[in-house]
Coordinates of C-alpha atoms in Angstrom, one line a residue:
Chain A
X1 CA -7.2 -4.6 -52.1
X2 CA -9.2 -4.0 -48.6
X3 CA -11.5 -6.8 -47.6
X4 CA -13.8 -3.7 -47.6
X5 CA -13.7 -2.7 -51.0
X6 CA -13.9 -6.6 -51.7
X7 CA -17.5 -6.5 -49.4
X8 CA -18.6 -4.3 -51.7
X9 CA -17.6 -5.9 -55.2
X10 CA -19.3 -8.8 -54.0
X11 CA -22.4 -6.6 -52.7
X12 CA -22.2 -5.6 -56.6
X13 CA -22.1 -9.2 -58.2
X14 CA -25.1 -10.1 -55.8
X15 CA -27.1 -7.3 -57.4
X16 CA -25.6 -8.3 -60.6
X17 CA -26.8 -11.7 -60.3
X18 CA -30.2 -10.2 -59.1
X19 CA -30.8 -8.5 -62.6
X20 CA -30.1 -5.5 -60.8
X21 CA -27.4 -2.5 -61.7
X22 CA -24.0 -4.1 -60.5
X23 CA -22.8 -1.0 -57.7
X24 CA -22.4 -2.2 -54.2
X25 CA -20.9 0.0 -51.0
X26 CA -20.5 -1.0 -47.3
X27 CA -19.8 1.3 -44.3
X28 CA -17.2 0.6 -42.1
X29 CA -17.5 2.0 -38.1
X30 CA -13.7 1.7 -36.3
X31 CA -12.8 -1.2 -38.8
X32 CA -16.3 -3.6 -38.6
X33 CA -18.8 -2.9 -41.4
X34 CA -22.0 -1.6 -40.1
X35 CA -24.0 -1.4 -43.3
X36 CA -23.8 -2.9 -46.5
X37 CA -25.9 -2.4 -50.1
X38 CA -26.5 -2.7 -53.1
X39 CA -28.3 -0.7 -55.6
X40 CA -32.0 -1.9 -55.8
X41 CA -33.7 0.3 -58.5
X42 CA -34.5 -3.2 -60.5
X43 CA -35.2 -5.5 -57.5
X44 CA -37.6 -3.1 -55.7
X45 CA -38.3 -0.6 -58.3
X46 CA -36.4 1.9 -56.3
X47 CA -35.3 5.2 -57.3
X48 CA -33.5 6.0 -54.1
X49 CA -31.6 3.0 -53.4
X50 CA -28.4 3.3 -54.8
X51 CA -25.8 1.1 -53.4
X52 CA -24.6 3.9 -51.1
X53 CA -28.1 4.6 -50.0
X54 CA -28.9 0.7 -49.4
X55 CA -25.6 0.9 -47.6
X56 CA -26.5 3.8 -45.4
X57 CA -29.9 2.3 -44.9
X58 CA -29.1 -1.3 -43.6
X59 CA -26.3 0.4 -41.1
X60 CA -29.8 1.8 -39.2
X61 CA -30.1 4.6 -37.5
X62 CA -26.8 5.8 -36.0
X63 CA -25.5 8.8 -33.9
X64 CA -23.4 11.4 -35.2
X65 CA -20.8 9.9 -33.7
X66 CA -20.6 7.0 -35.2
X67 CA -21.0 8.4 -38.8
X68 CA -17.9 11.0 -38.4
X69 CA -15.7 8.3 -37.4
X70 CA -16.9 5.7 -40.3
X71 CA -15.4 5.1 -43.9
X72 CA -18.1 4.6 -46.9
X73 CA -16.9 2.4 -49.7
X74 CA -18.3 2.5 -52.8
X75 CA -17.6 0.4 -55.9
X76 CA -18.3 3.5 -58.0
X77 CA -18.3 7.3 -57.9
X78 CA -21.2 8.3 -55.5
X79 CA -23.5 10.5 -57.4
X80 CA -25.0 13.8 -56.4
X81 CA -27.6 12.1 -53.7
X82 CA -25.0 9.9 -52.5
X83 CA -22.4 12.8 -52.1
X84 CA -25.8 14.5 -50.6
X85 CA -26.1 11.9 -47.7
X86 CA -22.6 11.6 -47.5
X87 CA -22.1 15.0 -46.5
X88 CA -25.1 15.4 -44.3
X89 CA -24.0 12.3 -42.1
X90 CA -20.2 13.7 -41.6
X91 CA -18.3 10.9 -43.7
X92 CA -14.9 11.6 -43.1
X93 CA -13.7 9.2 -46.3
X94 CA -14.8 8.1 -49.0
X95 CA -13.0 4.8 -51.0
X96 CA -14.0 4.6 -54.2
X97 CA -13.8 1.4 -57.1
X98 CA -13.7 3.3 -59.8
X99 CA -14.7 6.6 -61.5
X100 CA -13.6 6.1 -64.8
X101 CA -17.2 4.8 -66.1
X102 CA -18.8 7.7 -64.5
X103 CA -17.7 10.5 -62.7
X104 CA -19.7 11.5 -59.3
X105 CA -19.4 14.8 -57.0
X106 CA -16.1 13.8 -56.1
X107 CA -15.1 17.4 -56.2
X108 CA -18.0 18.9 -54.0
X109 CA -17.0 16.2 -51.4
X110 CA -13.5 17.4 -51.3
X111 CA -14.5 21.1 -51.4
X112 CA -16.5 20.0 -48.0
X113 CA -13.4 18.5 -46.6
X114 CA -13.8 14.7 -47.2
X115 CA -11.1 12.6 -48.1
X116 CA -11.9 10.8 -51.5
X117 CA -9.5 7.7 -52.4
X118 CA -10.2 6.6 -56.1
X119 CA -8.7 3.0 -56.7
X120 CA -9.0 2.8 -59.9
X121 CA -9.9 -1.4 -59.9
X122 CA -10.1 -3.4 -62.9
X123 CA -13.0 -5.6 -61.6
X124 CA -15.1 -2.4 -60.5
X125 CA -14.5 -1.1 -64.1
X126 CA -15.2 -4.0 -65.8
X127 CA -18.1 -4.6 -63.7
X128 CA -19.9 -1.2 -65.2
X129 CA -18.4 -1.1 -68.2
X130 CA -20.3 -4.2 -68.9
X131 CA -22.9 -3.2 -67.3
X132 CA -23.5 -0.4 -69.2
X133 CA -22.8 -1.6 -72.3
X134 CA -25.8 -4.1 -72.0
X135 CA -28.6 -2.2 -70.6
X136 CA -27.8 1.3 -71.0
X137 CA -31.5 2.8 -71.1
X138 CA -31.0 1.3 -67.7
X139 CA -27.9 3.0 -66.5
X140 CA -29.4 6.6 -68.1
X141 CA -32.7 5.6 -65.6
X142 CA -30.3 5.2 -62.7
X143 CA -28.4 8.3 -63.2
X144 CA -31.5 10.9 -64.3
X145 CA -30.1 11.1 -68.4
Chain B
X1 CA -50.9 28.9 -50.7
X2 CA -51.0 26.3 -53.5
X3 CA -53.0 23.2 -52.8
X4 CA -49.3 21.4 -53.5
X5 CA -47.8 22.8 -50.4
X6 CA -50.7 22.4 -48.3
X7 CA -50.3 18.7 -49.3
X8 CA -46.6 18.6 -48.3
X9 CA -47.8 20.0 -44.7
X10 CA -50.6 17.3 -44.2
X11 CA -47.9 14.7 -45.0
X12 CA -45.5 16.1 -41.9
X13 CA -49.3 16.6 -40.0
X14 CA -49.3 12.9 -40.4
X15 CA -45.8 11.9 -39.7
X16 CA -46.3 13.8 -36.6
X17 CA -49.0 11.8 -36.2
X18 CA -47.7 8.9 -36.4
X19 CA -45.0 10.0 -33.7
X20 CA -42.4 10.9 -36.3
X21 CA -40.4 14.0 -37.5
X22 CA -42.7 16.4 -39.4
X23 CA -41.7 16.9 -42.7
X24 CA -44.0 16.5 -45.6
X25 CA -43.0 16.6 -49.8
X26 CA -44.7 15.8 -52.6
X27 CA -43.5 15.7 -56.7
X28 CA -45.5 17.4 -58.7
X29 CA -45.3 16.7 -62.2
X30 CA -47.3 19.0 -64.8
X31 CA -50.2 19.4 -62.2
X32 CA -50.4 16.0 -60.5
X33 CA -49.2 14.7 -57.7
X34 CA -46.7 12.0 -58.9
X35 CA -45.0 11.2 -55.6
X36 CA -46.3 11.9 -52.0
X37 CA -44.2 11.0 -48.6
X38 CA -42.8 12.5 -44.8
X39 CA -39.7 11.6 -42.9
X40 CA -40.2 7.5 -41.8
X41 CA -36.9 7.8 -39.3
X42 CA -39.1 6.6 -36.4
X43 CA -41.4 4.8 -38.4
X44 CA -39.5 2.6 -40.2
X45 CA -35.9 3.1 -38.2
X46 CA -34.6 4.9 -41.6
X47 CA -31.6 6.9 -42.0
X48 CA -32.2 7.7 -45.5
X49 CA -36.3 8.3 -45.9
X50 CA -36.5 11.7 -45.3
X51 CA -39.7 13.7 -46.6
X52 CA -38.5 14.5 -50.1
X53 CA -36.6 10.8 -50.4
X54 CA -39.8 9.1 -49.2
X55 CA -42.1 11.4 -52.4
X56 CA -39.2 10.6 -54.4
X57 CA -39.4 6.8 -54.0
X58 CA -43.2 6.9 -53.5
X59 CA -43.1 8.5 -57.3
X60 CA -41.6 5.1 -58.3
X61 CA -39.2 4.7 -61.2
X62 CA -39.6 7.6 -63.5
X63 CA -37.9 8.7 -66.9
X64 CA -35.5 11.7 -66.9
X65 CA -38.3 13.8 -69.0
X66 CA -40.7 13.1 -66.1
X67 CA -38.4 14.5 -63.3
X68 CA -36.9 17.3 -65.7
X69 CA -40.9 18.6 -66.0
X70 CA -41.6 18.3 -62.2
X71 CA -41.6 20.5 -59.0
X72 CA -40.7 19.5 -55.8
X73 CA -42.3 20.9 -53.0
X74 CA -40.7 20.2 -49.2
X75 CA -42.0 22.0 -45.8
X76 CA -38.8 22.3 -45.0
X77 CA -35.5 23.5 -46.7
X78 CA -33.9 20.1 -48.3
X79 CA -30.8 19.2 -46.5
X80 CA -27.8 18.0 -48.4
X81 CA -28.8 14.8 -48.8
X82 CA -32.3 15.3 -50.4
X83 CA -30.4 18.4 -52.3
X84 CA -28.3 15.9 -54.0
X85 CA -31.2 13.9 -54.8
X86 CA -32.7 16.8 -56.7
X87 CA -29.9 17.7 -58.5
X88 CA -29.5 14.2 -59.2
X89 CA -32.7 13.9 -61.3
X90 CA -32.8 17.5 -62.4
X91 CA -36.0 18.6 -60.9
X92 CA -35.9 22.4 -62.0
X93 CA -37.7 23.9 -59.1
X94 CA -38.4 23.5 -55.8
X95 CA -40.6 25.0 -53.0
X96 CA -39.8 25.0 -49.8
X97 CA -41.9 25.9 -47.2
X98 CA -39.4 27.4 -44.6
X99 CA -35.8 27.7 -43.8
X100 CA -36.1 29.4 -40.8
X101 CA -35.9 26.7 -38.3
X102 CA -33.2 24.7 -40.9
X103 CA -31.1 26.0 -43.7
X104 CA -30.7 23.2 -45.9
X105 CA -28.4 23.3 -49.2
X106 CA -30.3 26.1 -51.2
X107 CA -27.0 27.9 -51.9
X108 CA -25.5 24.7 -53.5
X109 CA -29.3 24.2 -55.7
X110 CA -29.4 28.0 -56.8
X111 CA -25.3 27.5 -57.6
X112 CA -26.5 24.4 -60.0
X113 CA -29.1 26.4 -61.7
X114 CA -32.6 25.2 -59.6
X115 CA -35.1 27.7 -59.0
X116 CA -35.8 28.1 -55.3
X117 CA -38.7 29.9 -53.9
X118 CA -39.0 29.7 -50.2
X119 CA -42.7 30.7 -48.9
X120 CA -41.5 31.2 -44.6
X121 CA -45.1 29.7 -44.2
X122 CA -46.6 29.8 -40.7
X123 CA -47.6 26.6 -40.7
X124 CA -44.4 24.8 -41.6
X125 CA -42.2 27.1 -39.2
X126 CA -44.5 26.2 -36.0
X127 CA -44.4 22.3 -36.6
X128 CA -40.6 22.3 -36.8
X129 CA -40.4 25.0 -34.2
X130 CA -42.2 23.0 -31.5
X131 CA -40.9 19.7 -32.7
X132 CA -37.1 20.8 -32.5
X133 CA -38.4 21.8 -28.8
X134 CA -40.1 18.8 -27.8
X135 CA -37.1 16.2 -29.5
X136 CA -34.0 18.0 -29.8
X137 CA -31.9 14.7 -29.6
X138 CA -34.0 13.3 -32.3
X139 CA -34.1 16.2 -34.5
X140 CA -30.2 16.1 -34.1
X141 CA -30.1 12.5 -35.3
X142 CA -32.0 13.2 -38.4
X143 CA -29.6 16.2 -39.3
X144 CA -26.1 14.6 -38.7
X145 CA -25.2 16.5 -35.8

């Protein structure tokens, strides 16, 4: 596995070990990550900071530029706001953990022309599968079921 | 125009106020004001707190009944990133106050079943009209391009 998608499992475990739901993401500029998150509905009560988002947020503000030549990893499939942000910044690609636990807009991102990589990893799966199995009020919350 | 709407414009007045973009949202949920926010790019160096993200975290953690029941409404038309954070949670309609300046992702909400209604108020079209002119660069930053 990348040392990427390994930044962002261990973005997850922190948020795991936070209380918090266990999806982390960094974003990587010309191989250096610029940004990385977790998702913080628990720890800050959020509603808009999914991993992704906390990911995109801790990267700053950047310049086109810099977004169109970056790669987001994500532990899990990005959702419908994360897709949202995705495709408003130009992400080019997109690596993803896992979307066998839930399924994102993986297909609107490729109908917009960005390449999605789906990994498939036993420690993202597990990681939600868990997840969800203990707290899933919590999960439905985090996904608007 | 509805008291709502006038409420999303005096949150842009005051992000342009406060030297920032102006774009103003509130969620409305069965008659109240749930959430209320504006763009915080300059503010608050975010990427990611654009007017309907900032009423949508400013509404705090909410059940999926609560957003399913609720109305967005955005001076502006909501770019893909806020668009995905309204499908997201299901928010059934929104009102926008203008697309003229900026044509956000209506296509893709009306696609998914949201009811748009898009007023081309005065009001909203001159604040983005003369911002766009006096901060092009910045304006640019905010939309990815």
């Amino acid at each position: 596995m990348s040392s990427f998608m390994q930044a962002a499992i261990e973005e997850a475990q922190c948020g795991l070990a936070e209380g918090g739901i266990p999806i982390g993401s960094v974003l990587v500029h010309q191989g250096r990550i610029i940004g990385r998150g977790h998702n913080r509905r628990v720890q800050q009560g959020s509603a808009i900071l999914h991993g992704e988002m906390d990911a995109f947020e801790n990267a700053g503000r950047q310049p086109a530029s810099v977004y169109r030549e970056s790669v987001l990893y994500t532990t899990l499939s990005p959702c419908p706001m994360c897709s949202g942000a995705i495709l408003l910044y130009g992400i080019p690609k997109v690596v993803v953990g896992e979307n066998r636990t839930f399924m994102g807009d993986e297909a609107l991102l490729r109908d917009r022309g960005v390449q999605v990589e789906t990994l498939q990893d036993e420690t993202c799966i597990a990681l939600m599968r868990d997840f969800i199995a203990a707290k899933p009020a919590l999960w439905d919350e985090d996904i608007g079921v």
